[in-house]
PDB file of C-alpha atoms in Angstrom:
ATOM      1  CA  MET A 656     102.081 -63.897 -11.753  1.00  0.00           C
ATOM      2  CA  ALA A 657     102.404 -61.147  -9.122  1.00  0.00           C
ATOM      3  CA  GLU A 658     102.245 -58.654 -12.001  1.00  0.00           C
ATOM      4  CA  ALA A 659      98.915 -60.121 -13.169  1.00  0.00           C
ATOM      5  CA  ARG A 660      97.500 -59.860  -9.623  1.00  0.00           C
ATOM      6  CA  THR A 661      98.627 -56.225  -9.346  1.00  0.00           C
ATOM      7  CA  LYS A 662      97.053 -55.407 -12.720  1.00  0.00           C
ATOM      8  CA  ALA A 663      93.741 -57.082 -11.738  1.00  0.00           C
ATOM      9  CA  ARG A 664      93.759 -55.216  -8.413  1.00  0.00           C
ATOM     10  CA  LYS A 665      94.357 -51.878 -10.150  1.00  0.00           C
ATOM     11  CA  GLU A 666      91.545 -52.570 -12.603  1.00  0.00           C
ATOM     12  CA  SER A 667      89.150 -53.496  -9.817  1.00  0.00           C
ATOM     13  CA  LEU A 668      90.167 -50.409  -7.840  1.00  0.00           C
ATOM     14  CA  PHE A 669      89.535 -48.262 -10.921  1.00  0.00           C
ATOM     15  CA  GLY A 670      86.216 -50.021 -11.493  1.00  0.00           C
ATOM     16  CA  GLU A 671      85.197 -49.485  -7.888  1.00  0.00           C
ATOM     17  CA  ARG A 672      86.072 -45.786  -8.000  1.00  0.00           C
ATOM     18  CA  PHE A 673      84.214 -45.329 -11.272  1.00  0.00           C
ATOM     19  CA  GLU A 674      81.214 -47.086  -9.742  1.00  0.00           C
ATOM     20  CA  VAL A 675      81.247 -44.622  -6.827  1.00  0.00           C
ATOM     21  CA  PHE A 676      81.491 -41.706  -9.281  1.00  0.00           C
ATOM     22  CA  ALA A 677      78.542 -43.028 -11.290  1.00  0.00           C
ATOM     23  CA  GLU A 678      76.578 -43.544  -8.079  1.00  0.00           C
ATOM     24  CA  CYS A 679      77.287 -39.913  -7.123  1.00  0.00           C
ATOM     25  CA  LEU A 680      75.867 -38.687 -10.430  1.00  0.00           C
ATOM     26  CA  LEU A 681      72.736 -40.846 -10.047  1.00  0.00           C
ATOM     27  CA  THR A 682      72.342 -39.628  -6.465  1.00  0.00           C
ATOM     28  CA  GLY A 683      72.553 -36.046  -7.737  1.00  0.00           C
ATOM     29  CA  VAL A 684      69.556 -36.701  -9.985  1.00  0.00           C
ATOM     30  CA  TRP A 685      67.636 -38.186  -7.026  1.00  0.00           C
ATOM     31  CA  ILE A 686      68.551 -35.182  -4.854  1.00  0.00           C
ATOM     32  CA  ALA A 687      67.404 -32.751  -7.548  1.00  0.00           C
ATOM     33  CA  LEU A 688      64.076 -34.551  -7.982  1.00  0.00           C
ATOM     34  CA  ALA A 689      63.511 -34.728  -4.215  1.00  0.00           C
ATOM     35  CA  SER A 690      64.337 -31.005  -3.910  1.00  0.00           C
ATOM     36  CA  LEU A 691      61.545 -29.969  -6.261  1.00  0.00           C
ATOM     37  CA  GLY A 692      59.372 -29.367  -3.187  1.00  0.00           C
ATOM     38  CA  VAL A 693      61.471 -26.211  -2.579  1.00  0.00           C
ATOM     39  CA  VAL A 694      61.745 -26.726   1.225  1.00  0.00           C
ATOM     40  CA  THR A 695      62.722 -30.389   0.872  1.00  0.00           C
ATOM     41  CA  TYR A 696      66.387 -29.874  -0.077  1.00  0.00           C
ATOM     42  CA  PRO A 697      67.827 -30.684   3.424  1.00  0.00           C
ATOM     43  CA  ALA A 698      65.955 -33.999   3.498  1.00  0.00           C
ATOM     44  CA  ALA A 699      67.039 -34.709  -0.081  1.00  0.00           C
ATOM     45  CA  PHE A 700      70.714 -34.131   0.744  1.00  0.00           C
ATOM     46  CA  ALA A 701      70.403 -36.188   3.941  1.00  0.00           C
ATOM     47  CA  ALA A 702      68.907 -39.112   2.035  1.00  0.00           C
ATOM     48  CA  GLY A 703      71.517 -38.770  -0.702  1.00  0.00           C
ATOM     49  CA  ALA A 704      74.398 -38.686   1.770  1.00  0.00           C
ATOM     50  CA  ARG A 705      73.044 -41.724   3.632  1.00  0.00           C
ATOM     51  CA  HIS A 706      72.694 -43.558   0.317  1.00  0.00           C
ATOM     52  CA  LEU A 707      76.309 -42.780  -0.583  1.00  0.00           C
ATOM     53  CA  ARG A 708      77.512 -43.869   2.873  1.00  0.00           C
ATOM     54  CA  ARG A 709      75.728 -47.200   2.381  1.00  0.00           C
ATOM     55  CA  ARG A 710      77.177 -47.675  -1.103  1.00  0.00           C
ATOM     56  CA  THR A 711      80.754 -46.919  -0.076  1.00  0.00           C
ATOM     57  CA  ALA A 712      80.384 -49.332   2.871  1.00  0.00           C
ATOM     58  CA  HIS A 713      79.112 -51.987   0.407  1.00  0.00           C
ATOM     59  CA  GLU A 714      75.800 -52.273   2.244  1.00  0.00           C
ATOM     60  CA  GLY A 715      73.637 -52.003  -0.851  1.00  0.00           C
ATOM     61  CA  GLY A 716      70.729 -49.615  -1.029  1.00  0.00           C
ATOM     62  CA  GLY A 717      68.867 -48.116  -3.908  1.00  0.00           C
ATOM     63  CA  ARG A 718      65.944 -45.949  -4.882  1.00  0.00           C
ATOM     64  CA  ARG A 719      63.581 -47.479  -2.295  1.00  0.00           C
ATOM     65  CA  GLU A 720      66.014 -46.882   0.558  1.00  0.00           C
ATOM     66  CA  PHE A 721      66.650 -43.341  -0.676  1.00  0.00           C
ATOM     67  CA  THR A 722      62.900 -42.663  -0.742  1.00  0.00           C
ATOM     68  CA  ALA A 723      62.422 -44.115   2.753  1.00  0.00           C
ATOM     69  CA  ASP A 724      65.285 -41.986   4.094  1.00  0.00           C
ATOM     70  CA  PHE A 725      63.913 -38.900   2.361  1.00  0.00           C
ATOM     71  CA  ARG A 726      60.515 -39.385   3.971  1.00  0.00           C
ATOM     72  CA  ALA A 727      62.084 -40.007   7.388  1.00  0.00           C
ATOM     73  CA  ALA A 728      64.205 -36.859   7.084  1.00  0.00           C
ATOM     74  CA  LEU A 729      61.128 -34.814   6.145  1.00  0.00           C
ATOM     75  CA  ARG A 730      59.087 -36.197   9.052  1.00  0.00           C
ATOM     76  CA  GLY A 731      62.018 -35.476  11.366  1.00  0.00           C
ATOM     77  CA  GLY A 732      61.877 -31.754  10.601  1.00  0.00           C
ATOM     78  CA  GLY A 733      63.829 -31.514   7.339  1.00  0.00           C
ATOM     79  CA  TRP A 734      61.138 -29.309   5.797  1.00  0.00           C
ATOM     80  CA  VAL A 735      61.413 -26.873   8.740  1.00  0.00           C
ATOM     81  CA  VAL A 736      65.167 -26.628   8.147  1.00  0.00           C
ATOM     82  CA  GLY A 737      64.481 -26.001   4.454  1.00  0.00           C
ATOM     83  CA  LEU A 738      62.005 -23.265   5.280  1.00  0.00           C
ATOM     84  CA  ALA A 739      64.499 -21.642   7.677  1.00  0.00           C
ATOM     85  CA  GLY A 740      67.170 -21.846   4.976  1.00  0.00           C
ATOM     86  CA  TRP A 741      64.987 -19.976   2.486  1.00  0.00           C
ATOM     87  CA  ALA A 742      64.145 -17.363   5.126  1.00  0.00           C
ATOM     88  CA  THR A 743      67.863 -16.880   5.768  1.00  0.00           C
ATOM     89  CA  ALA A 744      68.563 -16.569   2.043  1.00  0.00           C
ATOM     90  CA  LEU A 745      65.802 -13.954   1.761  1.00  0.00           C
ATOM     91  CA  ALA A 746      67.271 -11.990   4.686  1.00  0.00           C
ATOM     92  CA  VAL A 747      70.716 -12.040   3.036  1.00  0.00           C
ATOM     93  CA  TRP A 748      69.188 -10.955  -0.289  1.00  0.00           C
ATOM     94  CA  VAL A 749      67.557  -7.968   1.460  1.00  0.00           C
ATOM     95  CA  ASP A 750      70.909  -7.243   3.131  1.00  0.00           C
ATOM     96  CA  VAL A 751      72.729  -7.303  -0.212  1.00  0.00           C
ATOM     97  CA  GLN A 752      70.087  -5.068  -1.818  1.00  0.00           C
ATOM     98  CA  ALA A 753      70.507  -2.588   1.029  1.00  0.00           C
ATOM     99  CA  ALA A 754      74.276  -2.739   0.549  1.00  0.00           C
ATOM    100  CA  ARG A 755      73.904  -1.988  -3.157  1.00  0.00           C
ATOM    101  CA  SER A 756      71.654   0.995  -2.496  1.00  0.00           C
ATOM    102  CA  GLY A 757      74.576   2.996  -1.117  1.00  0.00           C
ATOM    103  CA  LEU A 758      73.891   2.907   2.612  1.00  0.00           C
ATOM    104  CA  PRO A 759      76.939   3.714   4.766  1.00  0.00           C
ATOM    105  CA  GLY A 760      78.694   0.469   5.657  1.00  0.00           C
ATOM    106  CA  GLY A 761      76.541  -1.362   3.117  1.00  0.00           C
ATOM    107  CA  PRO A 762      79.318  -3.213   1.262  1.00  0.00           C
ATOM    108  CA  PHE A 763      80.724  -4.531   4.540  1.00  0.00           C
ATOM    109  CA  ALA A 764      77.271  -5.644   5.731  1.00  0.00           C
ATOM    110  CA  GLY A 765      76.615  -7.307   2.384  1.00  0.00           C
ATOM    111  CA  ALA A 766      79.920  -9.184   2.486  1.00  0.00           C
ATOM    112  CA  VAL A 767      79.250 -10.369   6.046  1.00  0.00           C
ATOM    113  CA  GLY A 768      75.786 -11.529   5.027  1.00  0.00           C
ATOM    114  CA  LEU A 769      77.099 -13.520   2.059  1.00  0.00           C
ATOM    115  CA  CYS A 770      79.840 -15.121   4.167  1.00  0.00           C
ATOM    116  CA  ALA A 771      77.287 -16.077   6.805  1.00  0.00           C
ATOM    117  CA  LEU A 772      75.011 -17.598   4.154  1.00  0.00           C
ATOM    118  CA  ILE A 773      77.875 -19.670   2.727  1.00  0.00           C
ATOM    119  CA  ALA A 774      78.880 -20.836   6.224  1.00  0.00           C
ATOM    120  CA  LEU A 775      75.295 -21.854   6.984  1.00  0.00           C
ATOM    121  CA  ALA A 776      75.049 -23.745   3.674  1.00  0.00           C
ATOM    122  CA  VAL A 777      78.240 -25.626   4.552  1.00  0.00           C
ATOM    123  CA  ALA A 778      76.916 -26.412   8.044  1.00  0.00           C
ATOM    124  CA  LEU A 779      73.669 -27.677   6.536  1.00  0.00           C
ATOM    125  CA  LEU A 780      75.544 -29.969   4.151  1.00  0.00           C
ATOM    126  CA  ARG A 781      77.728 -31.228   7.002  1.00  0.00           C
ATOM    127  CA  ALA A 782      74.630 -31.940   9.102  1.00  0.00           C
ATOM    128  CA  ALA A 783      72.968 -33.748   6.192  1.00  0.00           C
ATOM    129  CA  ALA A 784      76.122 -35.829   5.653  1.00  0.00           C
ATOM    130  CA  VAL A 785      75.806 -37.422   9.101  1.00  0.00           C
ATOM    131  CA  TRP A 786      72.008 -37.581   9.321  1.00  0.00           C
ATOM    132  CA  ALA A 787      70.387 -40.872  10.322  1.00  0.00           C
ATOM    133  CA  PRO A 788      66.719 -41.705  10.902  1.00  0.00           C
ATOM    134  CA  GLY A 789      65.574 -40.419  14.276  1.00  0.00           C
ATOM    135  CA  ALA A 790      68.329 -37.806  14.530  1.00  0.00           C
ATOM    136  CA  SER A 791      67.379 -34.309  15.666  1.00  0.00           C
ATOM    137  CA  TRP A 792      68.035 -31.681  13.019  1.00  0.00           C
ATOM    138  CA  ARG A 793      68.602 -29.086  15.739  1.00  0.00           C
ATOM    139  CA  ALA A 794      71.362 -31.171  17.348  1.00  0.00           C
ATOM    140  CA  LEU A 795      72.858 -32.069  13.962  1.00  0.00           C
ATOM    141  CA  LEU A 796      72.991 -28.421  12.888  1.00  0.00           C
ATOM    142  CA  ALA A 797      74.486 -27.235  16.188  1.00  0.00           C
ATOM    143  CA  ALA A 798      77.266 -29.828  15.945  1.00  0.00           C
ATOM    144  CA  ALA A 799      77.758 -29.083  12.230  1.00  0.00           C
ATOM    145  CA  VAL A 800      78.229 -25.359  12.908  1.00  0.00           C
ATOM    146  CA  ARG A 801      80.991 -26.226  15.389  1.00  0.00           C
ATOM    147  CA  ARG A 802      82.663 -28.580  12.891  1.00  0.00           C
ATOM    148  CA  THR A 803      82.371 -25.938  10.164  1.00  0.00           C
ATOM    149  CA  LEU A 804      84.316 -23.474  12.307  1.00  0.00           C
ATOM    150  CA  ARG A 805      86.831 -26.004  13.712  1.00  0.00           C
ATOM    151  CA  ASP A 806      87.612 -27.605  10.348  1.00  0.00           C
ATOM    152  CA  PRO A 807      88.136 -24.755   7.868  1.00  0.00           C
ATOM    153  CA  ALA A 808      89.941 -27.011   5.367  1.00  0.00           C
ATOM    154  CA  GLY A 809      86.992 -29.396   5.197  1.00  0.00           C
ATOM    155  CA  SER A 810      84.558 -26.512   5.005  1.00  0.00           C
ATOM    156  CA  PHE A 811      86.561 -25.023   2.131  1.00  0.00           C
ATOM    157  CA  LEU A 812      86.301 -28.343   0.251  1.00  0.00           C
ATOM    158  CA  ILE A 813      82.513 -28.186   0.523  1.00  0.00           C
ATOM    159  CA  VAL A 814      82.521 -24.546  -0.648  1.00  0.00           C
ATOM    160  CA  ALA A 815      84.613 -25.672  -3.630  1.00  0.00           C
ATOM    161  CA  GLY A 816      82.001 -28.338  -4.362  1.00  0.00           C
ATOM    162  CA  LEU A 817      79.264 -25.725  -4.287  1.00  0.00           C
ATOM    163  CA  ALA A 818      81.341 -23.573  -6.631  1.00  0.00           C
ATOM    164  CA  VAL A 819      81.608 -26.505  -9.062  1.00  0.00           C
ATOM    165  CA  VAL A 820      77.796 -26.814  -9.065  1.00  0.00           C
ATOM    166  CA  ALA A 821      77.445 -23.069  -9.718  1.00  0.00           C
ATOM    167  CA  LEU A 822      80.017 -23.148 -12.541  1.00  0.00           C
ATOM    168  CA  SER A 823      78.440 -26.268 -14.057  1.00  0.00           C
ATOM    169  CA  ALA A 824      75.062 -24.557 -14.033  1.00  0.00           C
ATOM    170  CA  SER A 825      76.515 -21.450 -15.658  1.00  0.00           C
ATOM    171  CA  PHE A 826      78.060 -23.496 -18.506  1.00  0.00           C
ATOM    172  CA  VAL A 827      75.373 -26.126 -19.044  1.00  0.00           C
ATOM    173  CA  ALA A 828      72.421 -25.852 -16.664  1.00  0.00           C
ATOM    174  CA  PRO A 829      71.398 -29.557 -16.718  1.00  0.00           C
ATOM    175  CA  LEU A 830      74.942 -30.523 -15.707  1.00  0.00           C
ATOM    176  CA  ALA A 831      74.351 -29.043 -12.252  1.00  0.00           C
ATOM    177  CA  VAL A 832      71.778 -31.763 -11.498  1.00  0.00           C
ATOM    178  CA  PRO A 833      74.110 -34.797 -11.358  1.00  0.00           C
ATOM    179  CA  VAL A 834      76.891 -32.707  -9.801  1.00  0.00           C
ATOM    180  CA  LEU A 835      74.681 -32.290  -6.694  1.00  0.00           C
ATOM    181  CA  GLY A 836      75.573 -35.894  -5.878  1.00  0.00           C
ATOM    182  CA  ALA A 837      79.258 -34.990  -5.965  1.00  0.00           C
ATOM    183  CA  VAL A 838      78.571 -32.219  -3.425  1.00  0.00           C
ATOM    184  CA  ALA A 839      76.811 -34.746  -1.167  1.00  0.00           C
ATOM    185  CA  ALA A 840      79.780 -37.108  -1.595  1.00  0.00           C
ATOM    186  CA  ALA A 841      82.192 -34.288  -0.747  1.00  0.00           C
ATOM    187  CA  ALA A 842      80.259 -33.562   2.451  1.00  0.00           C
ATOM    188  CA  VAL A 843      80.313 -37.264   3.377  1.00  0.00           C
ATOM    189  CA  ALA A 844      84.068 -37.445   2.698  1.00  0.00           C
ATOM    190  CA  VAL A 845      84.758 -34.281   4.718  1.00  0.00           C
ATOM    191  CA  GLU A 846      82.783 -35.636   7.664  1.00  0.00           C
ATOM    192  CA  GLU A 847      84.576 -38.994   7.452  1.00  0.00           C
ATOM    193  CA  ARG A 848      87.924 -37.190   7.340  1.00  0.00           C
ATOM    194  CA  TYR A 849      86.963 -35.101  10.375  1.00  0.00           C
ATOM    195  CA  ARG A 850      85.850 -38.209  12.295  1.00  0.00           C
ATOM    196  CA  HIS A 851      89.229 -39.888  11.762  1.00  0.00           C
ATOM    197  CA  ARG A 852      91.343 -36.864  12.775  1.00  0.00           C
TER     198      ARG A 852
END
């Protein structure tokens, strides 16, 4: 009898984990659709992370809640953060182009620029993972930069998630869309891990 209970528990645990995985893939599609506005990607990740936090806490939530969170994140300045992110990416691109042109010290400057861009992307994902309606993006980003530097293991996990998206896109481009949800889930998990340290 105890064996039957253990087997049922294992099956339900497997079912629950598979449900979370499926929810991550669906959330990735929502994030990709919400990011079509080009500067809306921070709000999209914030809404996706909040959706995943609700689902893992068994609080429900769905497309309507995701949409409401997305709109709240945009109104709270998410589009400004997205615009600043693109400006930073453009500055790094110019830096890398200068490095490739053969300027003295160019390769070093290019490497520093790329590392800074990756660190800022990680900080943005960490900020989005803890976003809640009414939160200040400026305060979230400042705290996320500190956590990014103080928790290199967690930051590396998020970089690995971004690498999975890049590799997925290089193999089969449409596969990168649902994997975005896994990156949001990784950021949520890293932040939860950091909170319980």
